[in-house]
Amino acid sequence: MYISENFSNDEEGNLTISGVNTLDIAKKFKTPLYVMDVNLIRKNCRKFKGALEKYCETNSFVCYASKAFSCKKIYEIMKEEKMCVDVVSLGELFTAISAGFPKEKIYFHGNNKTEEELEFAVKNEIGKIVVDNLSELKKLNEIAEKNNVVMKILLRIKPGVDAHVHEYVTTGKIDSKFGFTIEENEALGAVKLAKELKNVKLEGLHCHIGSQILEIKPFLLAAEVMMKFIKKIKDECEIEINELNLGGGFGVKYLKTDSFLDVDECLKNVISLIKQKSNEFNLKMPSIAIEPGRAIVAQAGITLYTIGSIKQILKEKTYISVDGGMTDNPRYILYKSLYEATIANKAAEKKVKKYSIAGKCCESGDLIGENVLLQEAEEKDILAVFATGAYNYSMFSNYNRNLCPAVVFVEDGKCSIAVKRQTLEDLIRNDV
Ligand SMILES: *Cc1c(COP(=O)(O)O)cnc(C)c1O
């Protein structure tokens, strides 16, 4: 009935998440509110780890791409699940370290890491830095030398694969701002330089071909390009690449009718291809890493809002306005992303009418969705929007000086605050 099995209705017809009544949660913690099902997050981690370990005989690493949802508590969960994490900024790195996440299991990404960021990463001797460009490679080597450490690195490669997704989220193409191209020996040049530099150690290669990918094919294409490049590196530079990181992008269901990527099937096929290419090219099978973000947290999250004003525009359109909007969920205004929703206190009633769900910001485009089928809506109803666990809280903005909602974690029938609601005092804390 719902997009995933952790949602249900109780006897009174109210929506539950992992067995807990969402109305009770909304009453206790107020709206707007992000609610995350930790049991599902753990299950997703185990799904990825289980599949990699099943098919891959070499070492394998599942790195949670924490830009999808980042706060101290999530890094604690990732630590318990024995995951690696990837971070893309000093802020995420600091949060992970503050949460006691093991530094050696952190990968650091980004196309324009600042000296401050590199210095912090080096001083903390984090696991691996995924180097994006030559200037970063040289800078990193200098900083590592100054601090007397040898940093493990991966090189970010553009495999030139178009993952057939929304163009804003496709990053593997040649004209992407991320990484080295294999063409014109740009990437090979970086490998050669890394070999010369004393304070970096080239551990492997990385690629990430896009997000919300629903087919296995682009992953196979990327893996093949990367294996060919690994062979070229061995032939021309006499370096064996130990690790191949294939990035994230595993597509999930946002609507009941959506298709999604079968993770087990995908990893089985990808690893089988890598094995085959290793044999064919006479290479040792590299360790495999992947970086799912969305697929770990998207479906685990819902957002609860209180419905305010309801406006019927002529016959064709009815707006319901909620106490949040593009500030807590900018994905509609950014990508026209679709979401399913239900009125939590009428979850068992029939959905009878299509609504446009508007936020409270001063932008006409501030919508959570259009033509969303819902039960008959009334003021003070609690609206639950599904699959908001990824790229919602992490993309929050204080536009219009709206406050950031709290994040509540539900696990084994119990609720706890993971992130407190922003206060008005927080809002002016840095104002002078
Ligand atoms: C965004 C990103 C990911 C995660 O992407 P998802 O689509 O959330 O799985 C992984 N690796 C890199 C380098 C990224 O930029």
PDB file of C-alpha atoms in Angstrom, residues 24-304:
ATOM      1  CA  ASP A  24       1.881  11.136  18.187  1.00  0.00           C
ATOM      2  CA  ILE A  25       5.282  12.028  16.753  1.00  0.00           C
ATOM      3  CA  ALA A  26       3.929  15.259  15.225  1.00  0.00           C
ATOM      4  CA  LYS A  27       2.213  16.194  18.485  1.00  0.00           C
ATOM      5  CA  LYS A  28       5.277  15.555  20.590  1.00  0.00           C
ATOM      6  CA  PHE A  29       7.908  17.117  18.344  1.00  0.00           C
ATOM      7  CA  LYS A  30       5.776  19.619  16.375  1.00  0.00           C
ATOM      8  CA  THR A  31       5.781  20.236  12.632  1.00  0.00           C
ATOM      9  CA  PRO A  32       7.391  20.645  10.198  1.00  0.00           C
ATOM     10  CA  LEU A  33       9.392  17.584  11.140  1.00  0.00           C
ATOM     11  CA  TYR A  34      11.733  15.121   9.503  1.00  0.00           C
ATOM     12  CA  VAL A  35      11.235  11.560  10.729  1.00  0.00           C
ATOM     13  CA  MET A  36      13.696   8.784   9.880  1.00  0.00           C
ATOM     14  CA  ASP A  37      13.258   5.043  10.310  1.00  0.00           C
ATOM     15  CA  VAL A  38      16.607   3.838  11.624  1.00  0.00           C
ATOM     16  CA  ASN A  39      15.681   0.168  11.265  1.00  0.00           C
ATOM     17  CA  LEU A  40      15.286   0.691   7.534  1.00  0.00           C
ATOM     18  CA  ILE A  41      18.561   2.634   7.302  1.00  0.00           C
ATOM     19  CA  ARG A  42      20.374  -0.277   8.952  1.00  0.00           C
ATOM     20  CA  LYS A  43      18.630  -2.766   6.708  1.00  0.00           C
ATOM     21  CA  ASN A  44      19.757  -0.821   3.642  1.00  0.00           C
ATOM     22  CA  CYS A  45      23.363  -0.710   4.859  1.00  0.00           C
ATOM     23  CA  ARG A  46      23.291  -4.485   5.356  1.00  0.00           C
ATOM     24  CA  LYS A  47      21.780  -5.011   1.928  1.00  0.00           C
ATOM     25  CA  PHE A  48      24.701  -3.259   0.210  1.00  0.00           C
ATOM     26  CA  LYS A  49      27.361  -4.804   2.440  1.00  0.00           C
ATOM     27  CA  GLY A  50      25.817  -8.241   2.134  1.00  0.00           C
ATOM     28  CA  ALA A  51      25.688  -8.098  -1.648  1.00  0.00           C
ATOM     29  CA  LEU A  52      29.269  -6.846  -2.034  1.00  0.00           C
ATOM     30  CA  GLU A  53      30.615  -9.422   0.377  1.00  0.00           C
ATOM     31  CA  LYS A  54      28.653 -12.167  -1.322  1.00  0.00           C
ATOM     32  CA  TYR A  55      29.968 -11.498  -4.817  1.00  0.00           C
ATOM     33  CA  CYS A  56      33.360  -9.951  -4.199  1.00  0.00           C
ATOM     34  CA  GLU A  57      36.234 -12.149  -3.038  1.00  0.00           C
ATOM     35  CA  THR A  58      38.604  -9.239  -2.552  1.00  0.00           C
ATOM     36  CA  ASN A  59      38.137  -6.544   0.099  1.00  0.00           C
ATOM     37  CA  SER A  60      35.045  -4.442  -0.337  1.00  0.00           C
ATOM     38  CA  PHE A  61      33.943  -1.176   1.162  1.00  0.00           C
ATOM     39  CA  VAL A  62      30.476   0.330   1.293  1.00  0.00           C
ATOM     40  CA  CYS A  63      30.792   4.056   1.910  1.00  0.00           C
ATOM     41  CA  TYR A  64      27.674   5.907   2.876  1.00  0.00           C
ATOM     42  CA  ALA A  65      27.663   9.145   0.821  1.00  0.00           C
ATOM     43  CA  SER A  66      26.799  11.357   3.728  1.00  0.00           C
ATOM     44  CA  LYS A  67      25.835  14.409   1.700  1.00  0.00           C
ATOM     45  CA  ALA A  68      22.456  12.674   1.326  1.00  0.00           C
ATOM     46  CA  PHE A  69      21.794  13.139   5.032  1.00  0.00           C
ATOM     47  CA  SER A  70      24.424  14.268   7.497  1.00  0.00           C
ATOM     48  CA  CYS A  71      24.294  14.778  11.245  1.00  0.00           C
ATOM     49  CA  LYS A  72      26.250  13.279  14.136  1.00  0.00           C
ATOM     50  CA  LYS A  73      23.740  10.516  14.810  1.00  0.00           C
ATOM     51  CA  ILE A  74      23.881   9.129  11.285  1.00  0.00           C
ATOM     52  CA  TYR A  75      27.667   8.756  11.528  1.00  0.00           C
ATOM     53  CA  GLU A  76      27.167   6.868  14.802  1.00  0.00           C
ATOM     54  CA  ILE A  77      24.819   4.499  13.019  1.00  0.00           C
ATOM     55  CA  MET A  78      27.296   4.079  10.151  1.00  0.00           C
ATOM     56  CA  LYS A  79      30.010   3.281  12.668  1.00  0.00           C
ATOM     57  CA  GLU A  80      27.812   0.618  14.261  1.00  0.00           C
ATOM     58  CA  GLU A  81      27.040  -0.817  10.836  1.00  0.00           C
ATOM     59  CA  LYS A  82      30.783  -0.969  10.058  1.00  0.00           C
ATOM     60  CA  MET A  83      30.342   1.201   7.011  1.00  0.00           C
ATOM     61  CA  CYS A  84      32.835   3.646   5.535  1.00  0.00           C
ATOM     62  CA  VAL A  85      31.552   7.152   4.827  1.00  0.00           C
ATOM     63  CA  ASP A  86      32.303   9.708   2.211  1.00  0.00           C
ATOM     64  CA  VAL A  87      32.304  13.410   2.935  1.00  0.00           C
ATOM     65  CA  VAL A  88      32.464  16.368   0.580  1.00  0.00           C
ATOM     66  CA  SER A  89      33.271  19.294   2.827  1.00  0.00           C
ATOM     67  CA  LEU A  90      35.021  20.337   5.997  1.00  0.00           C
ATOM     68  CA  GLY A  91      31.584  20.530   7.590  1.00  0.00           C
ATOM     69  CA  GLU A  92      30.714  16.913   6.872  1.00  0.00           C
ATOM     70  CA  LEU A  93      34.218  15.781   7.804  1.00  0.00           C
ATOM     71  CA  PHE A  94      34.083  17.687  11.082  1.00  0.00           C
ATOM     72  CA  THR A  95      30.639  16.276  11.874  1.00  0.00           C
ATOM     73  CA  ALA A  96      31.808  12.717  11.224  1.00  0.00           C
ATOM     74  CA  ILE A  97      34.911  13.120  13.377  1.00  0.00           C
ATOM     75  CA  SER A  98      32.902  14.847  16.118  1.00  0.00           C
ATOM     76  CA  ALA A  99      30.561  11.874  16.178  1.00  0.00           C
ATOM     77  CA  GLY A 100      33.528   9.570  16.810  1.00  0.00           C
ATOM     78  CA  PHE A 101      33.407   8.013  13.371  1.00  0.00           C
ATOM     79  CA  PRO A 102      36.684   6.137  12.677  1.00  0.00           C
ATOM     80  CA  LYS A 103      38.857   8.544  10.690  1.00  0.00           C
ATOM     81  CA  GLU A 104      40.556   5.830   8.690  1.00  0.00           C
ATOM     82  CA  LYS A 105      37.195   4.882   7.179  1.00  0.00           C
ATOM     83  CA  ILE A 106      36.477   8.327   5.764  1.00  0.00           C
ATOM     84  CA  TYR A 107      36.810   9.185   2.069  1.00  0.00           C
ATOM     85  CA  PHE A 108      37.008  12.867   1.199  1.00  0.00           C
ATOM     86  CA  HIS A 109      35.533  14.107  -2.098  1.00  0.00           C
ATOM     87  CA  GLY A 110      35.108  17.435  -3.822  1.00  0.00           C
ATOM     88  CA  ASN A 111      36.147  19.271  -6.963  1.00  0.00           C
ATOM     89  CA  ASN A 112      37.519  22.300  -5.139  1.00  0.00           C
ATOM     90  CA  LYS A 113      38.784  21.298  -1.736  1.00  0.00           C
ATOM     91  CA  THR A 114      40.276  24.292   0.007  1.00  0.00           C
ATOM     92  CA  GLU A 115      43.694  24.300   1.653  1.00  0.00           C
ATOM     93  CA  GLU A 116      41.954  24.491   4.995  1.00  0.00           C
ATOM     94  CA  GLU A 117      39.949  21.377   4.148  1.00  0.00           C
ATOM     95  CA  LEU A 118      42.986  19.446   2.906  1.00  0.00           C
ATOM     96  CA  GLU A 119      45.011  20.500   5.943  1.00  0.00           C
ATOM     97  CA  PHE A 120      42.269  19.329   8.300  1.00  0.00           C
ATOM     98  CA  ALA A 121      41.981  16.003   6.463  1.00  0.00           C
ATOM     99  CA  VAL A 122      45.763  15.486   6.501  1.00  0.00           C
ATOM    100  CA  LYS A 123      46.194  16.457  10.169  1.00  0.00           C
ATOM    101  CA  ASN A 124      43.439  14.026  11.093  1.00  0.00           C
ATOM    102  CA  GLU A 125      44.959  11.340   8.871  1.00  0.00           C
ATOM    103  CA  ILE A 126      41.633  10.333   7.404  1.00  0.00           C
ATOM    104  CA  GLY A 127      41.379   7.212   5.251  1.00  0.00           C
ATOM    105  CA  LYS A 128      41.544   8.366   1.661  1.00  0.00           C
ATOM    106  CA  ILE A 129      41.313  11.555  -0.315  1.00  0.00           C
ATOM    107  CA  VAL A 130      39.690  11.349  -3.706  1.00  0.00           C
ATOM    108  CA  VAL A 131      41.780  13.779  -5.726  1.00  0.00           C
ATOM    109  CA  ASP A 132      39.899  15.702  -8.384  1.00  0.00           C
ATOM    110  CA  ASN A 133      42.540  17.696 -10.261  1.00  0.00           C
ATOM    111  CA  LEU A 134      46.278  18.330 -10.674  1.00  0.00           C
ATOM    112  CA  SER A 135      46.409  21.446  -8.598  1.00  0.00           C
ATOM    113  CA  GLU A 136      44.799  19.591  -5.715  1.00  0.00           C
ATOM    114  CA  LEU A 137      47.233  16.713  -6.143  1.00  0.00           C
ATOM    115  CA  LYS A 138      50.232  19.045  -5.815  1.00  0.00           C
ATOM    116  CA  LYS A 139      48.708  21.019  -2.970  1.00  0.00           C
ATOM    117  CA  LEU A 140      47.842  17.847  -1.087  1.00  0.00           C
ATOM    118  CA  ASN A 141      51.362  16.489  -1.484  1.00  0.00           C
ATOM    119  CA  GLU A 142      52.824  19.721  -0.071  1.00  0.00           C
ATOM    120  CA  ILE A 143      50.460  19.745   2.888  1.00  0.00           C
ATOM    121  CA  ALA A 144      51.118  16.064   3.581  1.00  0.00           C
ATOM    122  CA  GLU A 145      54.869  16.659   3.384  1.00  0.00           C
ATOM    123  CA  LYS A 146      54.618  19.559   5.829  1.00  0.00           C
ATOM    124  CA  ASN A 147      52.737  17.304   8.234  1.00  0.00           C
ATOM    125  CA  ASN A 148      55.006  14.335   7.704  1.00  0.00           C
ATOM    126  CA  VAL A 149      52.352  11.939   6.526  1.00  0.00           C
ATOM    127  CA  VAL A 150      51.719   9.930   3.392  1.00  0.00           C
ATOM    128  CA  MET A 151      48.094  10.300   2.357  1.00  0.00           C
ATOM    129  CA  LYS A 152      46.304   7.503   0.578  1.00  0.00           C
ATOM    130  CA  ILE A 153      44.554   8.813  -2.498  1.00  0.00           C
ATOM    131  CA  LEU A 154      42.183   7.753  -5.226  1.00  0.00           C
ATOM    132  CA  LEU A 155      41.958   9.665  -8.477  1.00  0.00           C
ATOM    133  CA  ARG A 156      38.530  10.735  -9.631  1.00  0.00           C
ATOM    134  CA  ILE A 157      38.079   9.684 -13.234  1.00  0.00           C
ATOM    135  CA  LYS A 158      35.423  10.700 -15.758  1.00  0.00           C
ATOM    136  CA  PRO A 159      34.571   7.462 -17.535  1.00  0.00           C
ATOM    137  CA  GLY A 160      32.498   9.336 -20.125  1.00  0.00           C
ATOM    138  CA  VAL A 161      29.343   7.387 -19.425  1.00  0.00           C
ATOM    139  CA  ASP A 162      25.996   9.093 -19.707  1.00  0.00           C
ATOM    140  CA  ALA A 163      23.743   7.611 -17.082  1.00  0.00           C
ATOM    141  CA  HIS A 164      20.505   8.801 -18.741  1.00  0.00           C
ATOM    142  CA  VAL A 165      19.233  10.742 -15.785  1.00  0.00           C
ATOM    143  CA  HIS A 166      18.298  14.350 -15.186  1.00  0.00           C
ATOM    144  CA  GLU A 167      21.179  16.385 -16.575  1.00  0.00           C
ATOM    145  CA  TYR A 168      21.751  18.258 -13.332  1.00  0.00           C
ATOM    146  CA  VAL A 169      22.745  15.031 -11.661  1.00  0.00           C
ATOM    147  CA  THR A 170      24.860  13.444 -14.357  1.00  0.00           C
ATOM    148  CA  THR A 171      28.529  13.751 -13.521  1.00  0.00           C
ATOM    149  CA  GLY A 172      30.313  11.053 -15.526  1.00  0.00           C
ATOM    150  CA  LYS A 173      30.217  12.879 -18.863  1.00  0.00           C
ATOM    151  CA  ILE A 174      33.333  14.432 -20.353  1.00  0.00           C
ATOM    152  CA  ASP A 175      32.138  17.995 -19.759  1.00  0.00           C
ATOM    153  CA  SER A 176      31.417  17.386 -16.093  1.00  0.00           C
ATOM    154  CA  LYS A 177      33.260  19.572 -13.596  1.00  0.00           C
ATOM    155  CA  PHE A 178      34.364  16.486 -11.639  1.00  0.00           C
ATOM    156  CA  GLY A 179      37.617  14.613 -12.108  1.00  0.00           C
ATOM    157  CA  PHE A 180      40.167  13.728 -14.790  1.00  0.00           C
ATOM    158  CA  THR A 181      39.247  12.637 -18.306  1.00  0.00           C
ATOM    159  CA  ILE A 182      40.836   9.533 -19.753  1.00  0.00           C
ATOM    160  CA  GLU A 183      40.993  11.281 -23.132  1.00  0.00           C
ATOM    161  CA  GLU A 184      44.183  13.104 -24.065  1.00  0.00           C
ATOM    162  CA  ASN A 185      45.981  11.228 -21.304  1.00  0.00           C
ATOM    163  CA  GLU A 186      44.892  13.722 -18.672  1.00  0.00           C
ATOM    164  CA  ALA A 187      44.181  10.984 -16.144  1.00  0.00           C
ATOM    165  CA  LEU A 188      47.341   9.086 -17.062  1.00  0.00           C
ATOM    166  CA  GLY A 189      49.342  12.257 -16.442  1.00  0.00           C
ATOM    167  CA  ALA A 190      47.844  12.454 -12.977  1.00  0.00           C
ATOM    168  CA  VAL A 191      48.773   8.828 -12.296  1.00  0.00           C
ATOM    169  CA  LYS A 192      52.355   9.533 -13.354  1.00  0.00           C
ATOM    170  CA  LEU A 193      52.575  12.600 -11.169  1.00  0.00           C
ATOM    171  CA  ALA A 194      51.077  10.738  -8.192  1.00  0.00           C
ATOM    172  CA  LYS A 195      53.746   8.070  -8.652  1.00  0.00           C
ATOM    173  CA  GLU A 196      56.490  10.699  -8.400  1.00  0.00           C
ATOM    174  CA  LEU A 197      55.121  12.565  -5.417  1.00  0.00           C
ATOM    175  CA  LYS A 198      56.455  11.246  -2.119  1.00  0.00           C
ATOM    176  CA  ASN A 199      53.660  12.151   0.277  1.00  0.00           C
ATOM    177  CA  VAL A 200      50.722  10.685  -1.568  1.00  0.00           C
ATOM    178  CA  LYS A 201      50.126   7.016  -2.204  1.00  0.00           C
ATOM    179  CA  LEU A 202      47.923   6.096  -5.126  1.00  0.00           C
ATOM    180  CA  GLU A 203      45.572   3.414  -3.826  1.00  0.00           C
ATOM    181  CA  GLY A 204      42.970   3.420  -6.508  1.00  0.00           C
ATOM    182  CA  LEU A 205      40.594   5.006  -8.938  1.00  0.00           C
ATOM    183  CA  HIS A 206      37.143   6.419  -8.444  1.00  0.00           C
ATOM    184  CA  CYS A 207      34.229   7.247 -10.677  1.00  0.00           C
ATOM    185  CA  HIS A 208      30.680   8.339 -10.012  1.00  0.00           C
ATOM    186  CA  ILE A 209      28.457   8.451 -13.054  1.00  0.00           C
ATOM    187  CA  GLY A 210      25.322  10.110 -11.747  1.00  0.00           C
ATOM    188  CA  SER A 211      22.442   9.802  -9.366  1.00  0.00           C
ATOM    189  CA  GLN A 212      19.085   8.030  -9.268  1.00  0.00           C
ATOM    190  CA  ILE A 213      20.271   5.554 -11.932  1.00  0.00           C
ATOM    191  CA  LEU A 214      17.676   2.897 -12.670  1.00  0.00           C
ATOM    192  CA  GLU A 215      19.557   0.627 -15.053  1.00  0.00           C
ATOM    193  CA  ILE A 216      22.511  -1.698 -14.547  1.00  0.00           C
ATOM    194  CA  LYS A 217      24.024  -0.924 -17.950  1.00  0.00           C
ATOM    195  CA  PRO A 218      25.673   2.431 -17.147  1.00  0.00           C
ATOM    196  CA  PHE A 219      27.426   0.840 -14.139  1.00  0.00           C
ATOM    197  CA  LEU A 220      28.726  -1.957 -16.386  1.00  0.00           C
ATOM    198  CA  LEU A 221      29.925   0.518 -19.002  1.00  0.00           C
ATOM    199  CA  ALA A 222      31.712   2.582 -16.380  1.00  0.00           C
ATOM    200  CA  ALA A 223      33.302  -0.502 -14.785  1.00  0.00           C
ATOM    201  CA  GLU A 224      34.568  -1.653 -18.179  1.00  0.00           C
ATOM    202  CA  VAL A 225      36.085   1.755 -19.001  1.00  0.00           C
ATOM    203  CA  MET A 226      37.752   1.819 -15.596  1.00  0.00           C
ATOM    204  CA  MET A 227      39.185  -1.698 -15.984  1.00  0.00           C
ATOM    205  CA  LYS A 228      40.616  -0.801 -19.388  1.00  0.00           C
ATOM    206  CA  PHE A 229      42.205   2.242 -17.841  1.00  0.00           C
ATOM    207  CA  ILE A 230      43.635   0.143 -14.986  1.00  0.00           C
ATOM    208  CA  LYS A 231      45.251  -2.089 -17.595  1.00  0.00           C
ATOM    209  CA  LYS A 232      46.664   0.940 -19.384  1.00  0.00           C
ATOM    210  CA  ILE A 233      48.129   2.185 -16.106  1.00  0.00           C
ATOM    211  CA  LYS A 234      49.781  -1.166 -15.519  1.00  0.00           C
ATOM    212  CA  ASP A 235      51.178  -1.284 -19.051  1.00  0.00           C
ATOM    213  CA  GLU A 236      52.448   2.272 -19.165  1.00  0.00           C
ATOM    214  CA  CYS A 237      53.318   3.092 -15.557  1.00  0.00           C
ATOM    215  CA  GLU A 238      53.904  -0.316 -13.996  1.00  0.00           C
ATOM    216  CA  ILE A 239      51.463   0.403 -11.218  1.00  0.00           C
ATOM    217  CA  GLU A 240      48.853  -2.064 -10.033  1.00  0.00           C
ATOM    218  CA  ILE A 241      45.686  -0.321  -8.947  1.00  0.00           C
ATOM    219  CA  ASN A 242      44.447  -1.820  -5.672  1.00  0.00           C
ATOM    220  CA  GLU A 243      41.017  -0.292  -5.378  1.00  0.00           C
ATOM    221  CA  LEU A 244      38.213   0.527  -7.744  1.00  0.00           C
ATOM    222  CA  ASN A 245      35.505   2.770  -6.336  1.00  0.00           C
ATOM    223  CA  LEU A 246      32.422   2.919  -8.524  1.00  0.00           C
ATOM    224  CA  GLY A 247      30.609   5.694  -6.668  1.00  0.00           C
ATOM    225  CA  GLY A 248      26.914   5.841  -5.859  1.00  0.00           C
ATOM    226  CA  GLY A 249      23.778   6.670  -7.778  1.00  0.00           C
ATOM    227  CA  PHE A 250      21.677   3.581  -7.064  1.00  0.00           C
ATOM    228  CA  GLY A 251      18.128   4.605  -7.965  1.00  0.00           C
ATOM    229  CA  VAL A 252      15.213   4.289  -5.547  1.00  0.00           C
ATOM    230  CA  LYS A 253      11.455   4.440  -5.720  1.00  0.00           C
ATOM    231  CA  TYR A 254       9.841   7.769  -4.934  1.00  0.00           C
ATOM    232  CA  LEU A 255       6.391   6.739  -6.134  1.00  0.00           C
ATOM    233  CA  LYS A 256       4.717   3.358  -5.772  1.00  0.00           C
ATOM    234  CA  THR A 257       4.662   3.082  -9.558  1.00  0.00           C
ATOM    235  CA  ASP A 258       8.375   3.928  -9.987  1.00  0.00           C
ATOM    236  CA  SER A 259      10.905   1.355 -10.963  1.00  0.00           C
ATOM    237  CA  PHE A 260      14.107   1.039  -8.947  1.00  0.00           C
ATOM    238  CA  LEU A 261      17.531  -0.493  -9.258  1.00  0.00           C
ATOM    239  CA  ASP A 262      17.921  -4.049  -7.957  1.00  0.00           C
ATOM    240  CA  VAL A 263      21.079  -3.601  -5.901  1.00  0.00           C
ATOM    241  CA  ASP A 264      21.901  -7.289  -5.576  1.00  0.00           C
ATOM    242  CA  GLU A 265      21.511  -7.923  -9.291  1.00  0.00           C
ATOM    243  CA  CYS A 266      23.486  -4.786 -10.158  1.00  0.00           C
ATOM    244  CA  LEU A 267      26.439  -5.594  -7.904  1.00  0.00           C
ATOM    245  CA  LYS A 268      26.451  -9.225  -8.994  1.00  0.00           C
ATOM    246  CA  ASN A 269      26.739  -8.201 -12.643  1.00  0.00           C
ATOM    247  CA  VAL A 270      29.254  -5.430 -12.058  1.00  0.00           C
ATOM    248  CA  ILE A 271      31.560  -7.615  -9.965  1.00  0.00           C
ATOM    249  CA  SER A 272      31.312 -10.475 -12.395  1.00  0.00           C
ATOM    250  CA  LEU A 273      32.388  -8.106 -15.182  1.00  0.00           C
ATOM    251  CA  ILE A 274      35.297  -6.781 -13.138  1.00  0.00           C
ATOM    252  CA  LYS A 275      36.431 -10.344 -12.406  1.00  0.00           C
ATOM    253  CA  GLN A 276      36.195 -11.237 -16.056  1.00  0.00           C
ATOM    254  CA  LYS A 277      38.170  -8.151 -17.100  1.00  0.00           C
ATOM    255  CA  SER A 278      40.797  -8.803 -14.429  1.00  0.00           C
ATOM    256  CA  ASN A 279      41.355 -12.262 -15.883  1.00  0.00           C
ATOM    257  CA  GLU A 280      41.285 -11.064 -19.469  1.00  0.00           C
ATOM    258  CA  PHE A 281      43.785  -8.259 -18.779  1.00  0.00           C
ATOM    259  CA  ASN A 282      45.917 -10.330 -16.420  1.00  0.00           C
ATOM    260  CA  LEU A 283      45.358  -7.947 -13.527  1.00  0.00           C
ATOM    261  CA  LYS A 284      44.792  -8.800  -9.923  1.00  0.00           C
ATOM    262  CA  MET A 285      41.192  -8.264  -8.917  1.00  0.00           C
ATOM    263  CA  PRO A 286      40.975  -4.859  -7.196  1.00  0.00           C
ATOM    264  CA  SER A 287      39.140  -4.155  -3.963  1.00  0.00           C
ATOM    265  CA  ILE A 288      35.717  -2.772  -4.751  1.00  0.00           C
ATOM    266  CA  ALA A 289      34.104   0.241  -3.111  1.00  0.00           C
ATOM    267  CA  ILE A 290      30.689   1.770  -3.684  1.00  0.00           C
ATOM    268  CA  GLU A 291      29.099   4.919  -2.312  1.00  0.00           C
ATOM    269  CA  PRO A 292      25.330   4.753  -1.985  1.00  0.00           C
ATOM    270  CA  GLY A 293      23.746   7.847  -0.464  1.00  0.00           C
ATOM    271  CA  ARG A 294      20.139   8.137  -1.561  1.00  0.00           C
ATOM    272  CA  ALA A 295      19.602   4.358  -1.547  1.00  0.00           C
ATOM    273  CA  ILE A 296      20.523   4.190   2.141  1.00  0.00           C
ATOM    274  CA  VAL A 297      18.298   6.956   3.481  1.00  0.00           C
ATOM    275  CA  ALA A 298      15.683   8.192   0.962  1.00  0.00           C
ATOM    276  CA  GLN A 299      12.850   5.809   1.763  1.00  0.00           C
ATOM    277  CA  ALA A 300      13.638   5.822   5.465  1.00  0.00           C
ATOM    278  CA  GLY A 301      12.503   9.433   5.777  1.00  0.00           C
ATOM    279  CA  ILE A 302       9.190  11.221   5.809  1.00  0.00           C
ATOM    280  CA  THR A 303       8.354  14.848   6.419  1.00  0.00           C
ATOM    281  CA  LEU A 304       5.372  15.766   8.549  1.00  0.00           C
TER     282      LEU A 304
END
